[in-house]
PDB file of N, CA and C in Angstrom:
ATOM      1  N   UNK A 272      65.741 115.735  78.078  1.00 56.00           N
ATOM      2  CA  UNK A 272      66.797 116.170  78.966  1.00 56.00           C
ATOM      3  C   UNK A 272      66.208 116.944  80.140  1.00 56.00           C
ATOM      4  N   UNK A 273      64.904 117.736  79.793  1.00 62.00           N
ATOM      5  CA  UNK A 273      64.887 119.050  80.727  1.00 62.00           C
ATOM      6  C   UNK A 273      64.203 117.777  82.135  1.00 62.00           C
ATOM      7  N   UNK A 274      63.210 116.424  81.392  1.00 63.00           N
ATOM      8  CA  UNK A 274      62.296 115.983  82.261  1.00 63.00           C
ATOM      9  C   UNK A 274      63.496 115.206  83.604  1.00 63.00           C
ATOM     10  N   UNK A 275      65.179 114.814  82.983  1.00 63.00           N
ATOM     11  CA  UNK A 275      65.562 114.321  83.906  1.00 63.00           C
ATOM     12  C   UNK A 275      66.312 114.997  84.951  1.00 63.00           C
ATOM     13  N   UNK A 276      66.288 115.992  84.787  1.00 64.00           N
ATOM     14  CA  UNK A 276      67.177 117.355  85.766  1.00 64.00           C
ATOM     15  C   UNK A 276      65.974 117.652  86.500  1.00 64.00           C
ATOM     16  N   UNK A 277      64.647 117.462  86.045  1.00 62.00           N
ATOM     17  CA  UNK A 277      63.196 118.503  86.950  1.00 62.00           C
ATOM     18  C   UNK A 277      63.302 117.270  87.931  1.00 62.00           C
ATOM     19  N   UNK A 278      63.551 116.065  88.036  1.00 74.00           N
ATOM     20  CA  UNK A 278      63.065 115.053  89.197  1.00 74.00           C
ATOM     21  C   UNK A 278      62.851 115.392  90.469  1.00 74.00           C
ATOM     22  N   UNK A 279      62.271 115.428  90.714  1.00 69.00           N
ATOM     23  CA  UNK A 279      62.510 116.052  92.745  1.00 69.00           C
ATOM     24  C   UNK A 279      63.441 115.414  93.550  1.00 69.00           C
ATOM     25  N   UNK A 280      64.006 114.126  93.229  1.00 78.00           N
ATOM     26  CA  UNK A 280      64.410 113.079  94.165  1.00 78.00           C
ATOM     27  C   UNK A 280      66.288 113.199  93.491  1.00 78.00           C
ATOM     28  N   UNK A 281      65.953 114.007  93.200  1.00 86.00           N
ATOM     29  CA  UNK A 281      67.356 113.828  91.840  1.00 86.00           C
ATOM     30  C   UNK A 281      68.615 114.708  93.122  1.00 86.00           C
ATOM     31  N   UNK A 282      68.297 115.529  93.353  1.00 86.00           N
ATOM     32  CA  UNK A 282      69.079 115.970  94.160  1.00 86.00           C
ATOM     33  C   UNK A 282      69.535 114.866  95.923  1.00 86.00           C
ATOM     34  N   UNK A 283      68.417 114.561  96.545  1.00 88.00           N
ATOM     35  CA  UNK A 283      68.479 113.664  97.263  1.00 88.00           C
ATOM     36  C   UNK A 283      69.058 112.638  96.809  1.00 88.00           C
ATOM     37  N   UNK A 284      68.806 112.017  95.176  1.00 89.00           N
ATOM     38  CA  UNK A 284      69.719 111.110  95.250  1.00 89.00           C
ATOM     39  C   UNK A 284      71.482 111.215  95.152  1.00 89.00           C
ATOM     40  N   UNK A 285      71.893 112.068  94.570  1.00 91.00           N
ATOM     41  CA  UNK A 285      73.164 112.987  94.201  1.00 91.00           C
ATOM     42  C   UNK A 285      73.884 113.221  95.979  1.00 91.00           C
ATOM     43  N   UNK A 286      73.031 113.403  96.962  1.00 92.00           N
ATOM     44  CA  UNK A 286      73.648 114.161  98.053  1.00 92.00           C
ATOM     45  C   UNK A 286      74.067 112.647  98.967  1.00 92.00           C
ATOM     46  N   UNK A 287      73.040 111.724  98.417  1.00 94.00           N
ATOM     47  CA  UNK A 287      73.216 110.502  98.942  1.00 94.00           C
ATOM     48  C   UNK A 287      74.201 109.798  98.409  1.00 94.00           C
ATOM     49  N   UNK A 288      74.368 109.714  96.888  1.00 95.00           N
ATOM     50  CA  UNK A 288      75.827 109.207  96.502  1.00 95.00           C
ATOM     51  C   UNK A 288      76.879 109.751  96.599  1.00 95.00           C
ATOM     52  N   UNK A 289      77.327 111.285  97.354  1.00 96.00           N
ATOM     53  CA  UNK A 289      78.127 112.227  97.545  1.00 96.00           C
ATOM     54  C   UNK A 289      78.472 111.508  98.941  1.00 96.00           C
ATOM     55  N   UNK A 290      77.474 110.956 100.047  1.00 96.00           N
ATOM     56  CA  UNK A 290      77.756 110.853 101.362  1.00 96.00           C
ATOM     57  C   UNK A 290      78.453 109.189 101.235  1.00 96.00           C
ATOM     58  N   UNK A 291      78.029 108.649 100.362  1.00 97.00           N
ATOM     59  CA  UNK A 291      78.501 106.836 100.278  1.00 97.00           C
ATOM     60  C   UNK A 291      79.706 107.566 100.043  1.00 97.00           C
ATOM     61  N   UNK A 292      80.131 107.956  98.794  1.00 97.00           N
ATOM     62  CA  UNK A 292      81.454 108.496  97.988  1.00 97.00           C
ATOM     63  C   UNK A 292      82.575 108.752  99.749  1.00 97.00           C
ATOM     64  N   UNK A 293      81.927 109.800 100.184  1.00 97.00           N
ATOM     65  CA  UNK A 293      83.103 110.151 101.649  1.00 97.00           C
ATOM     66  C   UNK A 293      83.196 108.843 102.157  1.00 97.00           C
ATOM     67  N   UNK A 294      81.905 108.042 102.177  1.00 96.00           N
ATOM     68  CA  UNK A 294      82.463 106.885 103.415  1.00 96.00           C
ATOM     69  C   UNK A 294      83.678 105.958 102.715  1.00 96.00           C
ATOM     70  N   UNK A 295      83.485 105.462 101.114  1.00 95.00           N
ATOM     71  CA  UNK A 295      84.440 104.951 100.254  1.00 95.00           C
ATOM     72  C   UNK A 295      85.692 105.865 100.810  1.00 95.00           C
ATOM     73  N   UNK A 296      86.050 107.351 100.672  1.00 95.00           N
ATOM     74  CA  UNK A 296      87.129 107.543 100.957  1.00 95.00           C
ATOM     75  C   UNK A 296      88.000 107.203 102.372  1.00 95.00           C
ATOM     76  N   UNK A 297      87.128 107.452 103.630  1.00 96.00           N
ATOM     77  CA  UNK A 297      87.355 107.626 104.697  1.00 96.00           C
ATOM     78  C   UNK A 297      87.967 105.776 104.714  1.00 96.00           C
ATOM     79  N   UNK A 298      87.110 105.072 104.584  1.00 95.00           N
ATOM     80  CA  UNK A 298      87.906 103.803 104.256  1.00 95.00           C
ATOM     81  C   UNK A 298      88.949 103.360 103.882  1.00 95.00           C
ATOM     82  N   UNK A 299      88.742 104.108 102.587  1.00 94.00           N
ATOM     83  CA  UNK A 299      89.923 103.981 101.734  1.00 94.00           C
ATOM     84  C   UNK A 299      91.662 104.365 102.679  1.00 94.00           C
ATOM     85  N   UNK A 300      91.397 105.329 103.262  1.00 94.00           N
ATOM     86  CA  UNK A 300      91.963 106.297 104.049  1.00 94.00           C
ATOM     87  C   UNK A 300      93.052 105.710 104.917  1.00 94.00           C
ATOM     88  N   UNK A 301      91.906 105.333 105.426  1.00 95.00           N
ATOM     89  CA  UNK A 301      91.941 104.516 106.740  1.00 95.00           C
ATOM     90  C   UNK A 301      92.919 103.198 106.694  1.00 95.00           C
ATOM     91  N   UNK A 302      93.074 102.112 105.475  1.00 94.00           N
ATOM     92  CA  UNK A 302      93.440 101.513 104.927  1.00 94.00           C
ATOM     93  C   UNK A 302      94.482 101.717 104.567  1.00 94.00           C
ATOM     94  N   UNK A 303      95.004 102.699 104.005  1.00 94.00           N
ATOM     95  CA  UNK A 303      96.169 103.407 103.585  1.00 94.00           C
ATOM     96  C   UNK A 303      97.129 103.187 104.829  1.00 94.00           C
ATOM     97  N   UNK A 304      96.259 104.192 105.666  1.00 95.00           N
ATOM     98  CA  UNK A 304      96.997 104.643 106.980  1.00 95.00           C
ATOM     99  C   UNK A 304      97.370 103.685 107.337  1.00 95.00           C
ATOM    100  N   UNK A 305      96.672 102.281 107.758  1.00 95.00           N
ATOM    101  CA  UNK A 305      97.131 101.160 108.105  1.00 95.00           C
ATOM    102  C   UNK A 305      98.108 100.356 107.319  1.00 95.00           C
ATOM    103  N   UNK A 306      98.361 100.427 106.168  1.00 93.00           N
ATOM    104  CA  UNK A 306      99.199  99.807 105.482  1.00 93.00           C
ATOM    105  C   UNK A 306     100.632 100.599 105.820  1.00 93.00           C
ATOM    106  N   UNK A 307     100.784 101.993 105.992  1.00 93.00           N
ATOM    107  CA  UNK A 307     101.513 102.911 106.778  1.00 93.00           C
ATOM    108  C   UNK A 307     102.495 102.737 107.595  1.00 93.00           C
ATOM    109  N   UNK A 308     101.652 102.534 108.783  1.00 95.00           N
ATOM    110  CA  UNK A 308     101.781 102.084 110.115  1.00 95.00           C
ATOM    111  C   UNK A 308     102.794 100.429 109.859  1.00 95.00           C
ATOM    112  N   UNK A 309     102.139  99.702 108.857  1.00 93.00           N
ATOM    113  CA  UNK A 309     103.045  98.268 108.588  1.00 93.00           C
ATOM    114  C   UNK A 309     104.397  98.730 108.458  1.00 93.00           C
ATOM    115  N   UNK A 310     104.404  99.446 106.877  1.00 89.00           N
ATOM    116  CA  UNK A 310     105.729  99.738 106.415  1.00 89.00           C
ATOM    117  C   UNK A 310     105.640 101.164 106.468  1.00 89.00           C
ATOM    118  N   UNK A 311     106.605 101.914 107.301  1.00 89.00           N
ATOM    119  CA  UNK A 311     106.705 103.636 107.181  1.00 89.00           C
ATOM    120  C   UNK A 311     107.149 103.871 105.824  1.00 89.00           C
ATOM    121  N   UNK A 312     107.861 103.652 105.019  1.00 84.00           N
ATOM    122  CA  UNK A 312     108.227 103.760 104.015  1.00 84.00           C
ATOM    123  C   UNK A 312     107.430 104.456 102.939  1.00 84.00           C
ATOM    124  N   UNK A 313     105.798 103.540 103.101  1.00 87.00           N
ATOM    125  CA  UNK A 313     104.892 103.997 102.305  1.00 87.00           C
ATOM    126  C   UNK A 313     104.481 105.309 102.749  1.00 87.00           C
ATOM    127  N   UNK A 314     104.668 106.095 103.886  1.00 88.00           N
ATOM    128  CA  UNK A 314     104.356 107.524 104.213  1.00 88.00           C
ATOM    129  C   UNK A 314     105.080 108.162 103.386  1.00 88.00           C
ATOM    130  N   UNK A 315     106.406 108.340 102.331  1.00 85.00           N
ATOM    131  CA  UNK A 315     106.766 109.001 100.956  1.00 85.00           C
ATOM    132  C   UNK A 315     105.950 108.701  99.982  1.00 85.00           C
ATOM    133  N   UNK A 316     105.063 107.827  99.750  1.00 86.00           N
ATOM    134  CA  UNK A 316     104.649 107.380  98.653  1.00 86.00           C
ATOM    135  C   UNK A 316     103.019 107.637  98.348  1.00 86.00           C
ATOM    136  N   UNK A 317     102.893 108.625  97.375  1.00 88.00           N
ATOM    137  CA  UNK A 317     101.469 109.346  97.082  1.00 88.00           C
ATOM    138  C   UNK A 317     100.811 108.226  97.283  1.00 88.00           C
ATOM    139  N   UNK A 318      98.936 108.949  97.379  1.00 91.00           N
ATOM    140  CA  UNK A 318      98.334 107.928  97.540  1.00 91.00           C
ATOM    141  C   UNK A 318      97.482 107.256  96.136  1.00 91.00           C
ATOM    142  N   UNK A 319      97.640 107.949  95.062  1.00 88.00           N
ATOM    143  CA  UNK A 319      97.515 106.764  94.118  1.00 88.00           C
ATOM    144  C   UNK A 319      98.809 106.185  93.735  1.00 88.00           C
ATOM    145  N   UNK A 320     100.093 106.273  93.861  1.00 86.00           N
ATOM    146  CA  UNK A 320     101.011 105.432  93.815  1.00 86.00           C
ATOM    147  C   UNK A 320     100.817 104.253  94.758  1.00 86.00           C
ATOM    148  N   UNK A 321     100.156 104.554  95.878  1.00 89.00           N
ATOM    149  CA  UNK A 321      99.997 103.227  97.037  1.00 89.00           C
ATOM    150  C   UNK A 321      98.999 102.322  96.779  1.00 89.00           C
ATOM    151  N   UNK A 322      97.806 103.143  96.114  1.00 90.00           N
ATOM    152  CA  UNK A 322      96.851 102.032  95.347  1.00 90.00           C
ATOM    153  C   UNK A 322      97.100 101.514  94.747  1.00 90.00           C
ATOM    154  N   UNK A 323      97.947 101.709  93.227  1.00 86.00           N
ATOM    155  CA  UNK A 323      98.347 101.170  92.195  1.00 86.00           C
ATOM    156  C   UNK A 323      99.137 100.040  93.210  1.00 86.00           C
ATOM    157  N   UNK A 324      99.650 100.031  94.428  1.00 87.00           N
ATOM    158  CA  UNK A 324     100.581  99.164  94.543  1.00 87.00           C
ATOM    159  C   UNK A 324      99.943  97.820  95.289  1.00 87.00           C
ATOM    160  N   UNK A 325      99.074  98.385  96.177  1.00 88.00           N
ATOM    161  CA  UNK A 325      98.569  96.987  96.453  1.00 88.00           C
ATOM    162  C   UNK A 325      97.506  96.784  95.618  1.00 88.00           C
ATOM    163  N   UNK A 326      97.350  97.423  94.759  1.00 88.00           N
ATOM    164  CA  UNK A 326      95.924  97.128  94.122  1.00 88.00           C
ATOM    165  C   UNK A 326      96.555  95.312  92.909  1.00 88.00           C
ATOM    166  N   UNK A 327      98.188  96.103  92.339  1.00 86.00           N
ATOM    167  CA  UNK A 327      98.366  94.950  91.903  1.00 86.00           C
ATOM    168  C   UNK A 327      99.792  94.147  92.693  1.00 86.00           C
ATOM    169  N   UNK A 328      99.609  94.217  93.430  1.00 81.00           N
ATOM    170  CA  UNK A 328     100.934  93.268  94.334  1.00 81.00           C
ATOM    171  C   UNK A 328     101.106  91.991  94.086  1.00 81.00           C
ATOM    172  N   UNK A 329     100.108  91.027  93.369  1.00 82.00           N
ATOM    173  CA  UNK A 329     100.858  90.208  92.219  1.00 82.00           C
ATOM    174  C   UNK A 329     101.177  90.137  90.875  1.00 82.00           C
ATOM    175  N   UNK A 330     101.329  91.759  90.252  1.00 83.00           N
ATOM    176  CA  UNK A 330     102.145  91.720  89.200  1.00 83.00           C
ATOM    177  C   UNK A 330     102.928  93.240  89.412  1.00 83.00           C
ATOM    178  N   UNK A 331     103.868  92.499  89.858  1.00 78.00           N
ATOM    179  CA  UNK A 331     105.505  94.125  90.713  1.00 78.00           C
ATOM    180  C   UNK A 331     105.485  94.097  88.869  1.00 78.00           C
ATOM    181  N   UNK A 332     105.777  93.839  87.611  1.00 78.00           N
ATOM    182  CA  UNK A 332     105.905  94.890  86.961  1.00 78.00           C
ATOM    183  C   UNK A 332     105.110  96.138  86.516  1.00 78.00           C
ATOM    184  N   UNK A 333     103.782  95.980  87.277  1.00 81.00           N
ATOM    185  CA  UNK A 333     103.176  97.181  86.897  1.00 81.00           C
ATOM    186  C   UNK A 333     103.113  98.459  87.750  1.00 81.00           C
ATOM    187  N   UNK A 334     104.037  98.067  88.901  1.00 79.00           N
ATOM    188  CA  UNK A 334     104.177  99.081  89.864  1.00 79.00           C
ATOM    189  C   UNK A 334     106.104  99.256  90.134  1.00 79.00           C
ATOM    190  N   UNK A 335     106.363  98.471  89.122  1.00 77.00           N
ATOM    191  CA  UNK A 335     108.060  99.408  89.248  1.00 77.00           C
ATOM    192  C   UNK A 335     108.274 100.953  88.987  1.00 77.00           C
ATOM    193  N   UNK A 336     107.347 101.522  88.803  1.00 73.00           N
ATOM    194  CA  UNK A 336     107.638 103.230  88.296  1.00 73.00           C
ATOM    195  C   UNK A 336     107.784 103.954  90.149  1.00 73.00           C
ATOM    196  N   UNK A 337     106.621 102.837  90.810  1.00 73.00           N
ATOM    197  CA  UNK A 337     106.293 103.479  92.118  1.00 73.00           C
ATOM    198  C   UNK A 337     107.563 103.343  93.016  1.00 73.00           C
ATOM    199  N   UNK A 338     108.423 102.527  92.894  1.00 72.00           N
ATOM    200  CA  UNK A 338     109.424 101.925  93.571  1.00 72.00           C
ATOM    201  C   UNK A 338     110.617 102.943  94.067  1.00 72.00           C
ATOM    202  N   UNK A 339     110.693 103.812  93.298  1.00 69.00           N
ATOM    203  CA  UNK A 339     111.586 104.780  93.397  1.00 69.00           C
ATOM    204  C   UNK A 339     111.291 105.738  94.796  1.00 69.00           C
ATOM    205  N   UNK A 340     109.709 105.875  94.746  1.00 70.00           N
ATOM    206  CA  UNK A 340     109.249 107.023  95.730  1.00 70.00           C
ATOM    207  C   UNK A 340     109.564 106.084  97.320  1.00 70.00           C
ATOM    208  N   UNK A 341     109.891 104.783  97.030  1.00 73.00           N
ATOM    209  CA  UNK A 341     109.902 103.530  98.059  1.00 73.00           C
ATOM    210  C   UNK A 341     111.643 103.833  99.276  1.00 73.00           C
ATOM    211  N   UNK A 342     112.594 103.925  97.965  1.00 70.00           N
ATOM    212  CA  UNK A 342     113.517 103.867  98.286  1.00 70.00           C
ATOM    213  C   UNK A 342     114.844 104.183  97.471  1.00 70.00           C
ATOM    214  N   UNK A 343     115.357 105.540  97.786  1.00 68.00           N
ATOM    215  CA  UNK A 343     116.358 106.147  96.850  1.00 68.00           C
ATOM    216  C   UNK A 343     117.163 105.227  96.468  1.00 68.00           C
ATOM    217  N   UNK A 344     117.472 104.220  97.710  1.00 66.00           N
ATOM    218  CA  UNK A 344     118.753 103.517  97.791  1.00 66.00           C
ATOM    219  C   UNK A 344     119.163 102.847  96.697  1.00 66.00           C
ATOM    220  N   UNK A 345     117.816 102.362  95.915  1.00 68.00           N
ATOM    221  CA  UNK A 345     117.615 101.549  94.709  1.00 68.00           C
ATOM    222  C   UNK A 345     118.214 102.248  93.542  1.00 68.00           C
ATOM    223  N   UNK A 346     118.377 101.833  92.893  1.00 69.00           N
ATOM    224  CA  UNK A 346     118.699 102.459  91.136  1.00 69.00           C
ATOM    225  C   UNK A 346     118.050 101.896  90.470  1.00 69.00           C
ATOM    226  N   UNK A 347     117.444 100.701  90.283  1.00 72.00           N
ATOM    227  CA  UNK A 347     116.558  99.890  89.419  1.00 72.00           C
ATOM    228  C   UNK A 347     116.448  98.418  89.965  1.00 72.00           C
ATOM    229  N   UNK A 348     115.375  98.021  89.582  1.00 73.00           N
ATOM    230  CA  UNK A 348     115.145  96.948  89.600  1.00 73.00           C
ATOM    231  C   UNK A 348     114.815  95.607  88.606  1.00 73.00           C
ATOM    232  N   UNK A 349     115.457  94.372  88.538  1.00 75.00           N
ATOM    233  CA  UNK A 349     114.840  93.924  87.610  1.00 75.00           C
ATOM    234  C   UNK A 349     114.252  92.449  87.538  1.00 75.00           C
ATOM    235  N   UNK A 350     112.789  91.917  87.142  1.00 73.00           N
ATOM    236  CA  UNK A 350     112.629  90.743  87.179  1.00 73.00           C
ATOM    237  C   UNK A 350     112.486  89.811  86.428  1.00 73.00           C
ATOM    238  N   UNK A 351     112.806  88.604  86.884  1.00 76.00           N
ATOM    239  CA  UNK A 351     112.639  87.443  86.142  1.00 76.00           C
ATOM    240  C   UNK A 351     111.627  86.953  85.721  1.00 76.00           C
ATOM    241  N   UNK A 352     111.449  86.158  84.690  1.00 74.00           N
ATOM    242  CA  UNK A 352     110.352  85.197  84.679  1.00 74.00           C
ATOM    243  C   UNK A 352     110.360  84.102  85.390  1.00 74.00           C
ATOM    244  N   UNK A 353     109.180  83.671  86.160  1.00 68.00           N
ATOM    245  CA  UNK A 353     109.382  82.285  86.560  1.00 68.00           C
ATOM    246  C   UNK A 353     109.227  81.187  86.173  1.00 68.00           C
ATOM    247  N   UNK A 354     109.358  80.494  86.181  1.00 62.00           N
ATOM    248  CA  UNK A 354     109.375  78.727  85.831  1.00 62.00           C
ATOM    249  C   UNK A 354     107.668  78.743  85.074  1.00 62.00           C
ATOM    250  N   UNK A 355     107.752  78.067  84.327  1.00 64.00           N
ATOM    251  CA  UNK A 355     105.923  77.790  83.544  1.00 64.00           C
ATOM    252  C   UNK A 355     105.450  77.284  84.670  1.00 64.00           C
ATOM    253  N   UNK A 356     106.042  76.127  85.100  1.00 65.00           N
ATOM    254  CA  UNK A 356     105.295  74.901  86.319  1.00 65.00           C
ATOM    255  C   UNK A 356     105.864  74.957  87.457  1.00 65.00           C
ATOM    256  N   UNK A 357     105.456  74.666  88.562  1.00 56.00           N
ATOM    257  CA  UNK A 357     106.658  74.583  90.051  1.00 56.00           C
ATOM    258  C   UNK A 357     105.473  73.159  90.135  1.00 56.00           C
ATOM    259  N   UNK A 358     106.832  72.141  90.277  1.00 62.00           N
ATOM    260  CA  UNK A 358     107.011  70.947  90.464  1.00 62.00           C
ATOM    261  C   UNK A 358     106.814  70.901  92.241  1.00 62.00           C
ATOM    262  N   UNK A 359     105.570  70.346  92.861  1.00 61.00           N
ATOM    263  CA  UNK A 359     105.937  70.448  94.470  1.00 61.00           C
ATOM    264  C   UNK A 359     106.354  68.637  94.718  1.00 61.00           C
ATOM    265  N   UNK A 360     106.968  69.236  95.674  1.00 65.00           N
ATOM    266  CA  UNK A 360     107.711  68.014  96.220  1.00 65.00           C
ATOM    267  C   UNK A 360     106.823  67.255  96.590  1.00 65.00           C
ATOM    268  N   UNK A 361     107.005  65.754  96.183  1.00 62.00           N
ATOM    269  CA  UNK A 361     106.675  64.786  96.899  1.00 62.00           C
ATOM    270  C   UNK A 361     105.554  64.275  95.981  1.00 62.00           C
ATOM    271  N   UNK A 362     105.446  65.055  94.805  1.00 54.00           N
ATOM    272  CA  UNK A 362     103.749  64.527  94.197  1.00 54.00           C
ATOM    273  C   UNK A 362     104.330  64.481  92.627  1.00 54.00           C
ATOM    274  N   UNK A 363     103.212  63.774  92.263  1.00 55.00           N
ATOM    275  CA  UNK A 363     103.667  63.230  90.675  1.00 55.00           C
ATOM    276  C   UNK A 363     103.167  64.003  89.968  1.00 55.00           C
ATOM    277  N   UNK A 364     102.037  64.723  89.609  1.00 51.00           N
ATOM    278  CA  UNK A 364     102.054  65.985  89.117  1.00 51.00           C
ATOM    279  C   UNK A 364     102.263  67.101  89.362  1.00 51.00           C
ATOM    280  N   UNK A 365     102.441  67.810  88.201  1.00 47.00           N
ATOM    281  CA  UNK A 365     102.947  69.337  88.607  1.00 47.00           C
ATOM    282  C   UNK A 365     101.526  70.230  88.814  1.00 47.00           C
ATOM    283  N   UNK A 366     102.130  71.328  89.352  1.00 47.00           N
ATOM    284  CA  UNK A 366     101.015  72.349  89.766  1.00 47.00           C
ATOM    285  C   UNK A 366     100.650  73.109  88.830  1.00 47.00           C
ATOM    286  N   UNK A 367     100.228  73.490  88.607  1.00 48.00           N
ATOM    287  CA  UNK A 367      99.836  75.130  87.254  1.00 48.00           C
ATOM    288  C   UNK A 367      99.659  76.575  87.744  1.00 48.00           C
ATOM    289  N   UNK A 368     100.161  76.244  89.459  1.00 47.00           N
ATOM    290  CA  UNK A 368     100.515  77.767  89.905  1.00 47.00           C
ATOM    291  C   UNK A 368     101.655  78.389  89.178  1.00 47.00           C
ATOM    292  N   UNK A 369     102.257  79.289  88.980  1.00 49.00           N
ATOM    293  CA  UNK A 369     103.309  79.645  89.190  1.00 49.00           C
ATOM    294  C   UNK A 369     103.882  80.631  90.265  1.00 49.00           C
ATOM    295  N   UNK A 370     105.442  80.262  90.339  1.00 49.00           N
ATOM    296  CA  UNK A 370     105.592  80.920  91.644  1.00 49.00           C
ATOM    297  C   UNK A 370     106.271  82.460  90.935  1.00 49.00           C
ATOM    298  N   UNK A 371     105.737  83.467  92.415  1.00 51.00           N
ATOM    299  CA  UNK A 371     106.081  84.632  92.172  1.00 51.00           C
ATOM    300  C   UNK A 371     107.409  84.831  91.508  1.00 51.00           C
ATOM    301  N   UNK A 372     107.335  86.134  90.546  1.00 51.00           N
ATOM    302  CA  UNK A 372     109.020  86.140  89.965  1.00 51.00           C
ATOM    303  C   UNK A 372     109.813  87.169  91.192  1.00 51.00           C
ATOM    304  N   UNK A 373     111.011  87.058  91.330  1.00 50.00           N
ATOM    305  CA  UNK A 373     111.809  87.167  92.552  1.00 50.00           C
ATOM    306  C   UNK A 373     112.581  88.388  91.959  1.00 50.00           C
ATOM    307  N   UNK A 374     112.725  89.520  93.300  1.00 52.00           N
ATOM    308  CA  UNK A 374     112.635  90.524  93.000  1.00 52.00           C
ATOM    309  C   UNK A 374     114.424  90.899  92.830  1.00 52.00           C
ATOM    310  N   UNK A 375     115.143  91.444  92.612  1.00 48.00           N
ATOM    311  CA  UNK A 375     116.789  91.705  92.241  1.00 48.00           C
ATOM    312  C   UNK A 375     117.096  92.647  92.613  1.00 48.00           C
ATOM    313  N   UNK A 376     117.725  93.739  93.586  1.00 48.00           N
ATOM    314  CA  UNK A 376     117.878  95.119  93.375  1.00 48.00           C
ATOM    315  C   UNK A 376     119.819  95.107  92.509  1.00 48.00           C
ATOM    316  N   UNK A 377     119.444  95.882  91.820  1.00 48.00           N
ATOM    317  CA  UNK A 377     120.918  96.492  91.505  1.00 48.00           C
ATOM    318  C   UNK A 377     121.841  97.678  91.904  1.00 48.00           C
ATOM    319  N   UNK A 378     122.167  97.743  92.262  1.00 43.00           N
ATOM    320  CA  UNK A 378     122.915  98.928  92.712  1.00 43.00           C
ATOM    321  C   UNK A 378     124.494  99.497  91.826  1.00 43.00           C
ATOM    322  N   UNK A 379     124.260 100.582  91.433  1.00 45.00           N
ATOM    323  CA  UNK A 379     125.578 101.224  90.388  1.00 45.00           C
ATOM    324  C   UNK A 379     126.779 101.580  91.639  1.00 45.00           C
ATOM    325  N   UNK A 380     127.493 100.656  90.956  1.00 40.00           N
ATOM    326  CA  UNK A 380     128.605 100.754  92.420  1.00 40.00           C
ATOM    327  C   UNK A 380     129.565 101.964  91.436  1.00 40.00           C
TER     328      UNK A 380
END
């Protein structure tokens, strides 16, 4: 233990993965901000709630918790499953995409 703390280079390397680490954030940041600027909306919405959200933006059920910070207006949301296959027009086999499940808002009248 004591021989890997004595390294000389150990600190240089630490100050160097400290300076990558800021540039990852400042990016990160930056990115945010720009996603922002798209939709204002996301300026209520923390910034690991905003990761979690585009991080998985093709699966909305793992970011329905975030949805709320999106828009009071909502009361819940809920989705479907989609089709196993989407049949495209015009061709004799089917695809093995599936298409996104489609989003519902409900509102408590």
């Amino acid at each position: 233990v004591d021989a890997a703390f004595n390294q000389d280079a150990l600190l240089d390397k630490l100050d160097d993965l400290a300076e990558r680490m800021q540039g990852c954030e400042k990016g990160l940041m930056f990115l945010l901000e720009k996603k922002r600027r798209i939709f204002p909306r996301f300026y209520f919405v923390p910034n690991q709630d905003l990761l979690a959200m585009l991080s998985n933006e093709a699966y909305p059920a793992k970011v329905l918790s975030s949805f709320a910070s999106i828009s009071s207006a909502v009361a819940s949301i809920s989705l479907r499953k989609p089709p196993a296959r989407v049949k495209a027009p015009g061709r004799r086999r089917s695809s093995s995409h599936a298409a996104a499940p489609p989003l519902s808002e409900e509102n408590p009248s």
